[in-house]
JSON list of C-alpha atoms in Angstrom, two decimals:
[
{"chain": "A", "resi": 1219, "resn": "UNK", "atom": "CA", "xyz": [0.00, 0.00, 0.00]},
{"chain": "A", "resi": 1220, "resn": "UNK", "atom": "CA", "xyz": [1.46, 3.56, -0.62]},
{"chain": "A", "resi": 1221, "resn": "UNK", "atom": "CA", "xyz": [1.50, 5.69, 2.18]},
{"chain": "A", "resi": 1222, "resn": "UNK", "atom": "CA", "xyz": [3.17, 9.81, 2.06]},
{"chain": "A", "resi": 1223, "resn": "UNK", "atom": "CA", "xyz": [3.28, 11.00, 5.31]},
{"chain": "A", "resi": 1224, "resn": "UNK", "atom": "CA", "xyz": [4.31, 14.43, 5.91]},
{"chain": "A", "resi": 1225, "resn": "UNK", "atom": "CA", "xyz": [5.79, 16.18, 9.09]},
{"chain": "A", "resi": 1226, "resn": "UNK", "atom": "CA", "xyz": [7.39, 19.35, 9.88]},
{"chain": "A", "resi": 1227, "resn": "UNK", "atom": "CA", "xyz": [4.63, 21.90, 10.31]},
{"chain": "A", "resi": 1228, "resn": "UNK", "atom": "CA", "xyz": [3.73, 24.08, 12.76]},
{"chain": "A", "resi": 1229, "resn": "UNK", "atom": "CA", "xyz": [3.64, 27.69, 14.09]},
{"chain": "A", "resi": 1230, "resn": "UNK", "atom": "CA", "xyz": [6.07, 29.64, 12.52]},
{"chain": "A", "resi": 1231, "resn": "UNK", "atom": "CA", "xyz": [6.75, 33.54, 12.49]},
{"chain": "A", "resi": 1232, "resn": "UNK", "atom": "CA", "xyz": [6.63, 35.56, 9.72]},
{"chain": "A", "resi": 1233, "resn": "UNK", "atom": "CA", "xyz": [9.91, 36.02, 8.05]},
{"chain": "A", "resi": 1234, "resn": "UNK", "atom": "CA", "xyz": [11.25, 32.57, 9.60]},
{"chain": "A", "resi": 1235, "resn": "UNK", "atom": "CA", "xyz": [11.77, 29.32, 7.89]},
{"chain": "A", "resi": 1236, "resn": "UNK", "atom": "CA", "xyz": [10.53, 25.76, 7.89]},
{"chain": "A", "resi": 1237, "resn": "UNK", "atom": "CA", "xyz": [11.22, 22.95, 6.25]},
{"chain": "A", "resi": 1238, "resn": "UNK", "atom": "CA", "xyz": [8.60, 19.91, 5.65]},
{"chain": "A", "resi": 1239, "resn": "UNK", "atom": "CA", "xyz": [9.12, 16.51, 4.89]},
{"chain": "A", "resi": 1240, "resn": "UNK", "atom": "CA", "xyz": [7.26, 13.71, 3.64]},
{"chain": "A", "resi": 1241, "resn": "UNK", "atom": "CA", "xyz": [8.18, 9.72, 4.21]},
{"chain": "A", "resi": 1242, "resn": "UNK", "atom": "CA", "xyz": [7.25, 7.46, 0.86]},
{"chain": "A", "resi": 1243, "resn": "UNK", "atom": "CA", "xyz": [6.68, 4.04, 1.26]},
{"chain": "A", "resi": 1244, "resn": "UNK", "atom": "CA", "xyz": [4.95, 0.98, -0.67]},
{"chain": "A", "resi": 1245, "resn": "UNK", "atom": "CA", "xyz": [6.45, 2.39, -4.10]},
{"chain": "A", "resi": 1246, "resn": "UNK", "atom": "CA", "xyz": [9.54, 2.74, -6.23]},
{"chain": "A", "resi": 1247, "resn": "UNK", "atom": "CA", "xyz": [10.03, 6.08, -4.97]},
{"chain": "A", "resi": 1248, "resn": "UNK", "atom": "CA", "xyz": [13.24, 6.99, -7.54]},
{"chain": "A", "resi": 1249, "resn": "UNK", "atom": "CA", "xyz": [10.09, 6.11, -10.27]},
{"chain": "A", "resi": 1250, "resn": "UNK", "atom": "CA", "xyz": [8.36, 8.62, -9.85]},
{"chain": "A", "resi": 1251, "resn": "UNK", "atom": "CA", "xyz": [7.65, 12.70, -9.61]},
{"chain": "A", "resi": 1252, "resn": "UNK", "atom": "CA", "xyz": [6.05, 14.08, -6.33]},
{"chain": "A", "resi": 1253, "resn": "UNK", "atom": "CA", "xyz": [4.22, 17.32, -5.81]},
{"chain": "A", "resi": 1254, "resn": "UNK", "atom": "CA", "xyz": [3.61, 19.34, -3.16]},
{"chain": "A", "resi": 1255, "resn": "UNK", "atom": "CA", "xyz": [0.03, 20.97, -2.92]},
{"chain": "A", "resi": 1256, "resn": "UNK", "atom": "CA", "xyz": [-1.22, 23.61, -0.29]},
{"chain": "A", "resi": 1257, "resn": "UNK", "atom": "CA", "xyz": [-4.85, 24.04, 0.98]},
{"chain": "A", "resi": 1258, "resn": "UNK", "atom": "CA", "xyz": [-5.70, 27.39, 3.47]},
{"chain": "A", "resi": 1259, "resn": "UNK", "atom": "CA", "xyz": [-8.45, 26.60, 5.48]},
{"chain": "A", "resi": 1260, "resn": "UNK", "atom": "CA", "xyz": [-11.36, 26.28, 3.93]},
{"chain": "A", "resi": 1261, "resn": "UNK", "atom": "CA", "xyz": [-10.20, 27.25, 0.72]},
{"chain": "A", "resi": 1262, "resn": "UNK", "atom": "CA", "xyz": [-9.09, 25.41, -2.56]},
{"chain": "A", "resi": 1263, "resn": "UNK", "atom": "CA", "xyz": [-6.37, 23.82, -3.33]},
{"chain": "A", "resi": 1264, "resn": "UNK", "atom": "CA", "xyz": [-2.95, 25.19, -4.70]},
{"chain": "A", "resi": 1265, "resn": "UNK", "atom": "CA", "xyz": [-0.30, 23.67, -6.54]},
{"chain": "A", "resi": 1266, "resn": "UNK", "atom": "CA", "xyz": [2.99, 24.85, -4.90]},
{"chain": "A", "resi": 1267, "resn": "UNK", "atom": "CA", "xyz": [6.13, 22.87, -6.67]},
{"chain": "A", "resi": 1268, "resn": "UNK", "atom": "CA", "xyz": [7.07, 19.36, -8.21]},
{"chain": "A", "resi": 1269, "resn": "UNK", "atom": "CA", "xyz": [9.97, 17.72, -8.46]},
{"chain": "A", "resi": 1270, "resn": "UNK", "atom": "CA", "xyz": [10.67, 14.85, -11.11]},
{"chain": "A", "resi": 1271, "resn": "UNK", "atom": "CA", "xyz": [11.91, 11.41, -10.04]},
{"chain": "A", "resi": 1272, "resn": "UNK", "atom": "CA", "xyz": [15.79, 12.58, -10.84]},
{"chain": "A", "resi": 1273, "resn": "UNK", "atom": "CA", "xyz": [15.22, 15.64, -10.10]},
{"chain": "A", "resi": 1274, "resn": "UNK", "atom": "CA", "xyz": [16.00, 17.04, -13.32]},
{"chain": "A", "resi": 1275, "resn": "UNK", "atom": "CA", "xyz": [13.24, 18.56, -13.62]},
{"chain": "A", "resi": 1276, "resn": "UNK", "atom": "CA", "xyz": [11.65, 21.44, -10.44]},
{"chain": "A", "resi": 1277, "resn": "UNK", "atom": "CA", "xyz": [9.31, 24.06, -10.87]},
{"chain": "A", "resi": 1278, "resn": "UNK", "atom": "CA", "xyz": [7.38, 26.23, -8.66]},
{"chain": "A", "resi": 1279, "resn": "UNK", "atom": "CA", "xyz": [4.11, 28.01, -8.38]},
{"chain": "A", "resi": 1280, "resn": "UNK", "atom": "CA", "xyz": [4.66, 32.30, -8.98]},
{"chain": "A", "resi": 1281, "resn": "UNK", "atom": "CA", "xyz": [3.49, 32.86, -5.09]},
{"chain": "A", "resi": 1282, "resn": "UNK", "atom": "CA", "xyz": [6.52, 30.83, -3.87]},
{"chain": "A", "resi": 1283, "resn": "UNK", "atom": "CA", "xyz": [9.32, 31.16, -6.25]},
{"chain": "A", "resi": 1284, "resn": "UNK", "atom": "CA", "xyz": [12.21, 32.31, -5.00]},
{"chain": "A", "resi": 1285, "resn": "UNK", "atom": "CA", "xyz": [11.40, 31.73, -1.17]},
{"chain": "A", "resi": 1286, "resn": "UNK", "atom": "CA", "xyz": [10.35, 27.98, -1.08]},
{"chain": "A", "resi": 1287, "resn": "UNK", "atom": "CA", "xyz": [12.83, 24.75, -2.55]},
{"chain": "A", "resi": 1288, "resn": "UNK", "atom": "CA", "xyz": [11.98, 21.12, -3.33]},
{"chain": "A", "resi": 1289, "resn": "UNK", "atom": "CA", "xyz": [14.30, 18.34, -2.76]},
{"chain": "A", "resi": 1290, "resn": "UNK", "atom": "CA", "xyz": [14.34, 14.84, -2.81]},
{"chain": "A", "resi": 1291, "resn": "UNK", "atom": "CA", "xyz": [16.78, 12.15, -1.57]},
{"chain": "A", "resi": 1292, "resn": "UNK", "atom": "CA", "xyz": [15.80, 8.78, -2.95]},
{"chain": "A", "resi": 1293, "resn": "UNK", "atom": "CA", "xyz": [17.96, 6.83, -0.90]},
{"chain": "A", "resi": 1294, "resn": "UNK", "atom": "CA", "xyz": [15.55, 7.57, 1.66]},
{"chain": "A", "resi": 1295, "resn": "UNK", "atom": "CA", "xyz": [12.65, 7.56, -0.04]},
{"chain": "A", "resi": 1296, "resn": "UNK", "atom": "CA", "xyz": [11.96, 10.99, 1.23]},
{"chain": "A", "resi": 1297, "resn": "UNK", "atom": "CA", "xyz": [10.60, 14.49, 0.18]},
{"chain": "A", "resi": 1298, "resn": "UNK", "atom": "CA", "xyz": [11.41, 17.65, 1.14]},
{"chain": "A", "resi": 1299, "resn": "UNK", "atom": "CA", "xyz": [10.28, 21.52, 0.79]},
{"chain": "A", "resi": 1300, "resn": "UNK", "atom": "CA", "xyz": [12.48, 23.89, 2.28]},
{"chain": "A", "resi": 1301, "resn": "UNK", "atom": "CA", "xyz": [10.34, 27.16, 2.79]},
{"chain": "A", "resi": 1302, "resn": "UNK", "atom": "CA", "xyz": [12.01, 30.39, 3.87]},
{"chain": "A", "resi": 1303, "resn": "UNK", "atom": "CA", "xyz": [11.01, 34.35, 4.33]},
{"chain": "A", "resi": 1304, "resn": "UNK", "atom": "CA", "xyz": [7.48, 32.82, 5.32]},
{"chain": "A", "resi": 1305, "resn": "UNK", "atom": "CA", "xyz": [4.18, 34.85, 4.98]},
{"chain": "A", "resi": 1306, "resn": "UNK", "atom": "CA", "xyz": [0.81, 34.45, 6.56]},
{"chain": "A", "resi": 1307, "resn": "UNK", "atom": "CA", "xyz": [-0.75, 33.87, 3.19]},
{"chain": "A", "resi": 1308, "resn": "UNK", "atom": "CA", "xyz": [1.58, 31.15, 3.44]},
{"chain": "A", "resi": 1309, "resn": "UNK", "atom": "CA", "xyz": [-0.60, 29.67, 6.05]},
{"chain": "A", "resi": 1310, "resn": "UNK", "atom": "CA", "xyz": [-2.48, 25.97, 5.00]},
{"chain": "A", "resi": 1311, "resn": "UNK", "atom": "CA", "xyz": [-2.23, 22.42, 4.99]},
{"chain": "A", "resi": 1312, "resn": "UNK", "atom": "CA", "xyz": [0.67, 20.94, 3.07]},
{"chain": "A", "resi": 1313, "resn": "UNK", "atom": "CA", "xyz": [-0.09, 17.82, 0.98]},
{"chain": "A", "resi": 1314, "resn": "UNK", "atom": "CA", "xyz": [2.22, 15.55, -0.64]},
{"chain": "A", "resi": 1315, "resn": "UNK", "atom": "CA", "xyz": [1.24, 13.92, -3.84]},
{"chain": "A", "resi": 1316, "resn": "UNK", "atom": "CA", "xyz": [2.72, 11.36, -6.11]},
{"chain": "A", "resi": 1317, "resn": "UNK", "atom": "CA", "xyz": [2.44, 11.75, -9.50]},
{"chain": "A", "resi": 1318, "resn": "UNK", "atom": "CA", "xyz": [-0.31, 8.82, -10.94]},
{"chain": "A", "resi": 1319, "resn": "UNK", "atom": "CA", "xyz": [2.50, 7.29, -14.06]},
{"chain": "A", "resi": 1320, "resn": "UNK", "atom": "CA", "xyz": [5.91, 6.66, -13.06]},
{"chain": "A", "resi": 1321, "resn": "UNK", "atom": "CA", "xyz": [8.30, 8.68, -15.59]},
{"chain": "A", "resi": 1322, "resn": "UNK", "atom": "CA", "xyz": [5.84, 11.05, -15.73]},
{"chain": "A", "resi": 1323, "resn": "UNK", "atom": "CA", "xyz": [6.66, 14.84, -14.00]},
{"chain": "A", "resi": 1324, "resn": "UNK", "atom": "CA", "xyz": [3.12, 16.87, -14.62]},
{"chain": "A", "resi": 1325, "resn": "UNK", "atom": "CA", "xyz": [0.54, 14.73, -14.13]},
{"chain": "A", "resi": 1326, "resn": "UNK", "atom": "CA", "xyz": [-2.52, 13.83, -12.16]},
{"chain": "A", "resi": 1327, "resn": "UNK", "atom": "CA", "xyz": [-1.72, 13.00, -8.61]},
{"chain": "A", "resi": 1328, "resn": "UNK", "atom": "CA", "xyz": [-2.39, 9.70, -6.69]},
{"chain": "A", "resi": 1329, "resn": "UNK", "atom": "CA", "xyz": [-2.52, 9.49, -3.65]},
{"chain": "A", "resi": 1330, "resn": "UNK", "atom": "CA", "xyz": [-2.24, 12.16, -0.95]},
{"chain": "A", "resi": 1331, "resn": "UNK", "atom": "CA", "xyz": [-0.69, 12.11, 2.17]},
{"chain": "A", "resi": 1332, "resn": "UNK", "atom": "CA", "xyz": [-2.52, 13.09, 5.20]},
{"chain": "A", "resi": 1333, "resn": "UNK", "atom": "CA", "xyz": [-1.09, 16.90, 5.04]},
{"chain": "A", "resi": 1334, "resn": "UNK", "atom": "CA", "xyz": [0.77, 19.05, 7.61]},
{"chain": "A", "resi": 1335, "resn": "UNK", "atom": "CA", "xyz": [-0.56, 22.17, 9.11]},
{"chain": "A", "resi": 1336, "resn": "UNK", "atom": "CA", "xyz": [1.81, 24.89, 8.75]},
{"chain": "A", "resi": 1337, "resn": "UNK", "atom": "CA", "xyz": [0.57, 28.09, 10.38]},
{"chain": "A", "resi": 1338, "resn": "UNK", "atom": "CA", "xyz": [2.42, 31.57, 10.01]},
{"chain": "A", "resi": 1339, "resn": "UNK", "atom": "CA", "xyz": [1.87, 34.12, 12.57]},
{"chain": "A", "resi": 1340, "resn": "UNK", "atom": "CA", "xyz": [3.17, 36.68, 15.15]},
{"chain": "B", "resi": 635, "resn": "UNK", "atom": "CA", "xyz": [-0.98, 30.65, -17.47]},
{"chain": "B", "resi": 636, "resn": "UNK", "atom": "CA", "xyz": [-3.89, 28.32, -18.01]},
{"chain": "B", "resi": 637, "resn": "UNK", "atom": "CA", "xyz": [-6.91, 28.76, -15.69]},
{"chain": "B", "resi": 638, "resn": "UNK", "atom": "CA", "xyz": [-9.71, 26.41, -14.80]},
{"chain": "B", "resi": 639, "resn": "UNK", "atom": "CA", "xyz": [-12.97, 27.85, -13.49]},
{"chain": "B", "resi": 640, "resn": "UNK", "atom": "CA", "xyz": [-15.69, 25.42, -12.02]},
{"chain": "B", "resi": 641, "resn": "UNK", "atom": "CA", "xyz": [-19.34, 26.21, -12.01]},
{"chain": "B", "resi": 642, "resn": "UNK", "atom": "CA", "xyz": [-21.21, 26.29, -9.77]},
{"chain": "B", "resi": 643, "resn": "UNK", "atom": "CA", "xyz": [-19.55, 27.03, -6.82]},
{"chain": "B", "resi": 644, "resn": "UNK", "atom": "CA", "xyz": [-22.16, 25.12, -4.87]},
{"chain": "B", "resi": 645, "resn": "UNK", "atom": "CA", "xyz": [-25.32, 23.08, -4.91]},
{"chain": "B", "resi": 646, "resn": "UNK", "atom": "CA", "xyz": [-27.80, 20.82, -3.65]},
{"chain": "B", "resi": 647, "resn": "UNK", "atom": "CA", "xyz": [-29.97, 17.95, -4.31]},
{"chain": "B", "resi": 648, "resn": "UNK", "atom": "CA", "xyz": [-32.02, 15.18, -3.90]},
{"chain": "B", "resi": 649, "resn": "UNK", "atom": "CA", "xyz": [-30.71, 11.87, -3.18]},
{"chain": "B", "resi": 650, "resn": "UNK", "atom": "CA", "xyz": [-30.98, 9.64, -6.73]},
{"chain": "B", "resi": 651, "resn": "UNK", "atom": "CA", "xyz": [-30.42, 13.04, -8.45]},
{"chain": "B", "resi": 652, "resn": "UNK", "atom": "CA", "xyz": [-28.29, 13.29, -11.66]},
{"chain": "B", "resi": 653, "resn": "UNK", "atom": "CA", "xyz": [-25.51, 16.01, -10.60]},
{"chain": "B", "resi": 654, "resn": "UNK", "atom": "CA", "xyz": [-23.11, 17.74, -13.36]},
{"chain": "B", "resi": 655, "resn": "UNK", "atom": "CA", "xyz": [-20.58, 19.54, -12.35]},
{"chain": "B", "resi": 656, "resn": "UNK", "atom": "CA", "xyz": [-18.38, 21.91, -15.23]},
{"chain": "B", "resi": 657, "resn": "UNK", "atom": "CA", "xyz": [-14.89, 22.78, -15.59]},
{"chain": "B", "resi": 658, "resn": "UNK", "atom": "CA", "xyz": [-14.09, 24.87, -17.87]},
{"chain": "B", "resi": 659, "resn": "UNK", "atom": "CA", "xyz": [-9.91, 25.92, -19.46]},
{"chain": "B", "resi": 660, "resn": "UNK", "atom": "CA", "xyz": [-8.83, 29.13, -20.56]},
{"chain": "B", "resi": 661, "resn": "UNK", "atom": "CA", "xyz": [-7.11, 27.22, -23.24]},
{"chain": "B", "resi": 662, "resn": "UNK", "atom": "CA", "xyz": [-7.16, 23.96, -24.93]},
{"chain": "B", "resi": 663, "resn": "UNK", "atom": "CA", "xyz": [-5.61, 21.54, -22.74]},
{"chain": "B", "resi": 664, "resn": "UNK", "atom": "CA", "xyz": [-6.80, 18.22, -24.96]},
{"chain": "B", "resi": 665, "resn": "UNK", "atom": "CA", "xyz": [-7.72, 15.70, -22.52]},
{"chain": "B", "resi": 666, "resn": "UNK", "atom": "CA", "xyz": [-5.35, 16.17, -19.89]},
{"chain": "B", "resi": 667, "resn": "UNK", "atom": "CA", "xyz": [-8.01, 16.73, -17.03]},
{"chain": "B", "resi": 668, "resn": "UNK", "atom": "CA", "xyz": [-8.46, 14.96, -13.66]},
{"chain": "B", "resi": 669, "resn": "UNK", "atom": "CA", "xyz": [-11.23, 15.21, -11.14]},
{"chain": "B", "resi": 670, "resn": "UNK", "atom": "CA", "xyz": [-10.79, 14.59, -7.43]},
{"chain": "B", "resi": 671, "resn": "UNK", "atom": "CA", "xyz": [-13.03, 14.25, -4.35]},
{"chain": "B", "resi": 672, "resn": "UNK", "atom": "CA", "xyz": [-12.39, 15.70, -1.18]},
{"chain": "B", "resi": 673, "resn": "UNK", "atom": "CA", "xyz": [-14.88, 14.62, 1.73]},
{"chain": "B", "resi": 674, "resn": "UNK", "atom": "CA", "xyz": [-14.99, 16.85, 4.71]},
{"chain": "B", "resi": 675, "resn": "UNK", "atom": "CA", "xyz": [-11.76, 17.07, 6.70]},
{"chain": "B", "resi": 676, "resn": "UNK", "atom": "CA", "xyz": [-10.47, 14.36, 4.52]},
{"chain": "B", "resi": 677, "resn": "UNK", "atom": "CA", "xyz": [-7.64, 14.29, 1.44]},
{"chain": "B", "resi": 678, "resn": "UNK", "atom": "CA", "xyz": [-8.36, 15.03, -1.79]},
{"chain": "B", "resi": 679, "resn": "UNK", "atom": "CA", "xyz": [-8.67, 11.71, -3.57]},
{"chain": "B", "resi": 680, "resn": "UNK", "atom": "CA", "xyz": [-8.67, 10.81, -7.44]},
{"chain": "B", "resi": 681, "resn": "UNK", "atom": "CA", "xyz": [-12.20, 10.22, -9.11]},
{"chain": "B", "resi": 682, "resn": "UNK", "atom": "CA", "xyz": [-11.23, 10.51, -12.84]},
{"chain": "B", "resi": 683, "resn": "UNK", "atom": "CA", "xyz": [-8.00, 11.29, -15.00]},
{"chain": "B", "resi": 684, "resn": "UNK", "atom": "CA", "xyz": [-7.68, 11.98, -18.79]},
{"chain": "B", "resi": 685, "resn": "UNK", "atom": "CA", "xyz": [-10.87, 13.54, -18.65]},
{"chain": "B", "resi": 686, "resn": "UNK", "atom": "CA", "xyz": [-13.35, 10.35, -18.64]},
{"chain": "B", "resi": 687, "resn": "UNK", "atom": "CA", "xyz": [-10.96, 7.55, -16.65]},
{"chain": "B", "resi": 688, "resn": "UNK", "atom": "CA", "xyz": [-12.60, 6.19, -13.98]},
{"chain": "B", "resi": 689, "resn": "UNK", "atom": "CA", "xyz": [-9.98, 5.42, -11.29]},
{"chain": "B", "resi": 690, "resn": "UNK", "atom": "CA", "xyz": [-9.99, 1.78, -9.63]},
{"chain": "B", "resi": 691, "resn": "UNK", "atom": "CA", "xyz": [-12.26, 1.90, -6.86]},
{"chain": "B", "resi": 692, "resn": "UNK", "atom": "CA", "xyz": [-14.51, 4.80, -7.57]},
{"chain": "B", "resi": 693, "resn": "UNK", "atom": "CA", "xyz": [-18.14, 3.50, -8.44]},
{"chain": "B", "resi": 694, "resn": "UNK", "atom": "CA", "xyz": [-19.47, 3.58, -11.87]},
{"chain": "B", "resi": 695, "resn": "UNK", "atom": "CA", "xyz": [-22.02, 6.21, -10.93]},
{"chain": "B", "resi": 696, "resn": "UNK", "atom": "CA", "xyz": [-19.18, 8.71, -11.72]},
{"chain": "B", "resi": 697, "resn": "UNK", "atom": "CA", "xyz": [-18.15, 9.83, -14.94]},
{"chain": "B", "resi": 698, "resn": "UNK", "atom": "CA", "xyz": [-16.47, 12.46, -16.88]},
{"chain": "B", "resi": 699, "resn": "UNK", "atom": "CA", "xyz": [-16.57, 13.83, -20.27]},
{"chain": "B", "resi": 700, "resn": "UNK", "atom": "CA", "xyz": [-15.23, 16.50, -22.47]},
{"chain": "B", "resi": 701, "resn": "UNK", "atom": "CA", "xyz": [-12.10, 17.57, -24.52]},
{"chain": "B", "resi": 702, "resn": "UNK", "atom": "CA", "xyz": [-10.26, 20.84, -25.44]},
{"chain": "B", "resi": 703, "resn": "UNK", "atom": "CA", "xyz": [-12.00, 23.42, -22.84]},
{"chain": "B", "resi": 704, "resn": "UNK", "atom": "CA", "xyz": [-14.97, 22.16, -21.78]},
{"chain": "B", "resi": 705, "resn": "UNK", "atom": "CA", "xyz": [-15.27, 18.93, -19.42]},
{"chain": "B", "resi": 706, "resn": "UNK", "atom": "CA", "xyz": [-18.16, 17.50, -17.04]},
{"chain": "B", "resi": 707, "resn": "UNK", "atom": "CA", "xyz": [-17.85, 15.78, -14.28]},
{"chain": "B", "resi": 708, "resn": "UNK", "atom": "CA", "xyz": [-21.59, 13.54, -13.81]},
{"chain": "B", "resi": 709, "resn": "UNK", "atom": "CA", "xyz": [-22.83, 11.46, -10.76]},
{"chain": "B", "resi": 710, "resn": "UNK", "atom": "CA", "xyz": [-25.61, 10.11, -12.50]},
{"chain": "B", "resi": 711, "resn": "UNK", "atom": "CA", "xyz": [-27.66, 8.75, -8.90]},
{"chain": "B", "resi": 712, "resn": "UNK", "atom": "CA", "xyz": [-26.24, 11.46, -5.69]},
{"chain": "B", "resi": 713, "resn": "UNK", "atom": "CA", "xyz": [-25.81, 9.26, -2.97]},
{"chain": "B", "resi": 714, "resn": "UNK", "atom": "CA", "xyz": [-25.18, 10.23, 1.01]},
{"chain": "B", "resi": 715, "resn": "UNK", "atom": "CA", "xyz": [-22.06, 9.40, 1.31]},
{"chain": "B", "resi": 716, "resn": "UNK", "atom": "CA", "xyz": [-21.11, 11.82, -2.71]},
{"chain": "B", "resi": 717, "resn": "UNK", "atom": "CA", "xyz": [-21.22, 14.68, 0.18]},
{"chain": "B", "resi": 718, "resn": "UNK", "atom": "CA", "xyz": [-17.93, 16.77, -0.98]},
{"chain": "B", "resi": 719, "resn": "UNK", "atom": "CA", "xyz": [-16.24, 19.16, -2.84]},
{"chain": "B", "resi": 720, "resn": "UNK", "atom": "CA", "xyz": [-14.98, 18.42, -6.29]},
{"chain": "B", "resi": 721, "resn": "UNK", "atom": "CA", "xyz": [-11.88, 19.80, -7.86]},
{"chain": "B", "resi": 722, "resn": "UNK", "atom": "CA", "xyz": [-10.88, 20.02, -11.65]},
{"chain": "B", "resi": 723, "resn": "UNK", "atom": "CA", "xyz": [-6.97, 19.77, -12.15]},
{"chain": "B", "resi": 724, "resn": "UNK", "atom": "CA", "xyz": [-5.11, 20.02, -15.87]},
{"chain": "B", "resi": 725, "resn": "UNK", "atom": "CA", "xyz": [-2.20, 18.53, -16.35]},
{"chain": "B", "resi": 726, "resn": "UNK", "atom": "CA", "xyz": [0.58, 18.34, -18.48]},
{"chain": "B", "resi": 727, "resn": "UNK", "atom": "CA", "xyz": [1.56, 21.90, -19.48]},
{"chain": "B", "resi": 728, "resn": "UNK", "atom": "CA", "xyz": [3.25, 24.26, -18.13]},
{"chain": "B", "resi": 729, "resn": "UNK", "atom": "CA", "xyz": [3.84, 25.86, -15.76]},
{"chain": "B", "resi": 730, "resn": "UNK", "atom": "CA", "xyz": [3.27, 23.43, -13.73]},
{"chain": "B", "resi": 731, "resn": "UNK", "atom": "CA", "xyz": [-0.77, 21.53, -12.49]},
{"chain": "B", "resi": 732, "resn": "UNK", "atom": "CA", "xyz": [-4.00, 24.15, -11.82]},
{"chain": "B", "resi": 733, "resn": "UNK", "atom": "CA", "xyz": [-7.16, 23.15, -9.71]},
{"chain": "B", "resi": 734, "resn": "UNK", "atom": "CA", "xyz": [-10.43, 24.41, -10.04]},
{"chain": "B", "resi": 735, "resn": "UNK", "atom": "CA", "xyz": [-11.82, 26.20, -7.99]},
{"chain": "B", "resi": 736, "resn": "UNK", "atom": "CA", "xyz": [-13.75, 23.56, -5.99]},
{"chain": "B", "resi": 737, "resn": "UNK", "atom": "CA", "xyz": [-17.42, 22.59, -6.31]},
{"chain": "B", "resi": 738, "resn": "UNK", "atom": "CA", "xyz": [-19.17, 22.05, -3.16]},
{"chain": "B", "resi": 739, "resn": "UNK", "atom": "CA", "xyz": [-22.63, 19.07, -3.46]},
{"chain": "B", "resi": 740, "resn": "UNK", "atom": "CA", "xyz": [-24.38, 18.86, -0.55]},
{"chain": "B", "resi": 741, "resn": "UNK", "atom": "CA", "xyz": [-27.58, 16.71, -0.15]},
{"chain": "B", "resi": 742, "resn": "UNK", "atom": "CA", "xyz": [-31.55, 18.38, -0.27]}
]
């Protein structure tokens, strides 16, 4: 069974810095892209940045370039996003997502982790 | 950048009710469409890809159509447990994935 689970958020100051992670399992994780998608509360969702199964390929959503950076380290079947000068519009649940084909960077995304509630306030 | 408006925003009906839901590109983005389900206080889970692909597991009530800009997303008999919001996503252009705004069904 695949399983993403993500850790790392919290409450965070503006300006500061936190980094997320999210644990793969139950998949050839070096087969595949992974995503990271954000959801405020309430609200929709939000693509935020991808990262292709070599990581040859990384892009990132306009609100975060430049202040937020994927990473992966398949040797540990792990995900990362790095995310510095943080704003409270910033403020959501972060979701890890595999991408639904391996060898396939921009794609649908299947499954979800659980998400991590990062929250950025004074 | 591409964008992907839903309509409605919300609605309601009857149990047994046929419910269409539309998503609609600013460009033509072929088939590469997907349609998820997100329950309250649950994860966003996948319904449909390449516009009409059912995913393993998701009952045959759902289905989804369309091509180019225009794409449906149909639950042909609304069940209890359909209770959600529904999110268009393209795919496979850049820059990068774009959701939907969300379409909220709640039961009459």
């Amino acid at each position: 069974e695949v399983q993403l689970v993500e850790s790392g958020g919290g409450l965070v100051q503006p300006g500061r810095s936190l980094r997320l992670s999210c644990a793969a399992s139950g998949f050839t994780f070096d087969d595949y892209a992974m995503h990271w998608v954000r959801q405020a509360p309430g609200k929709g969702l939000e693509w935020v940045s991808g990262i292709s199964w070599n990581s040859g390929s990384i892009d990132y959503a306009d609100s975060v370039k430049g202040r937020f950076t994927i990473s992966r380290d398949n040797a540990k079947n792990s995900l990362y996003l790095q995310m510095n000068s943080l704003r409270a519009e910033d403020t959501a649940f972060y979701y890890c997502a595999k991408i639904g084909a391996s060898r396939q960077y921009n794609y649908w995304f299947d499954p979800w982790g659980q998400g991590t509630l990062v929250t950025v306030s004074s | 950048d591409i964008q992907m408006t839903q309509s409605p925003s919300s609605l309601s009906a009857s149990v047994g009710d046929r419910v269409t839901i539309t998503c609609r590109a600013s460009q033509g983005i072929t088939n590469y469409l997907a349609w998820y389900q997100q329950k309250p206080g649950k994860v966003p889970k996948l319904l449909i890809y390449a516009a009409s692909t059912l995913q393993s597991g998701v009952p045959s009530r759902f289905s989804g159509s369309g091509s180019g800009t225009d794409f449906t997303l149909t639950i042909s008999s609304l069940q209890p447990e359909d209770v959600a919001t529904y999110y268009c996503q393209k795919y496979n252009s850049a820059p990068g994935p774009a959701f939907g705004g969300g379409t909220k069904v709640e039961i009459k």
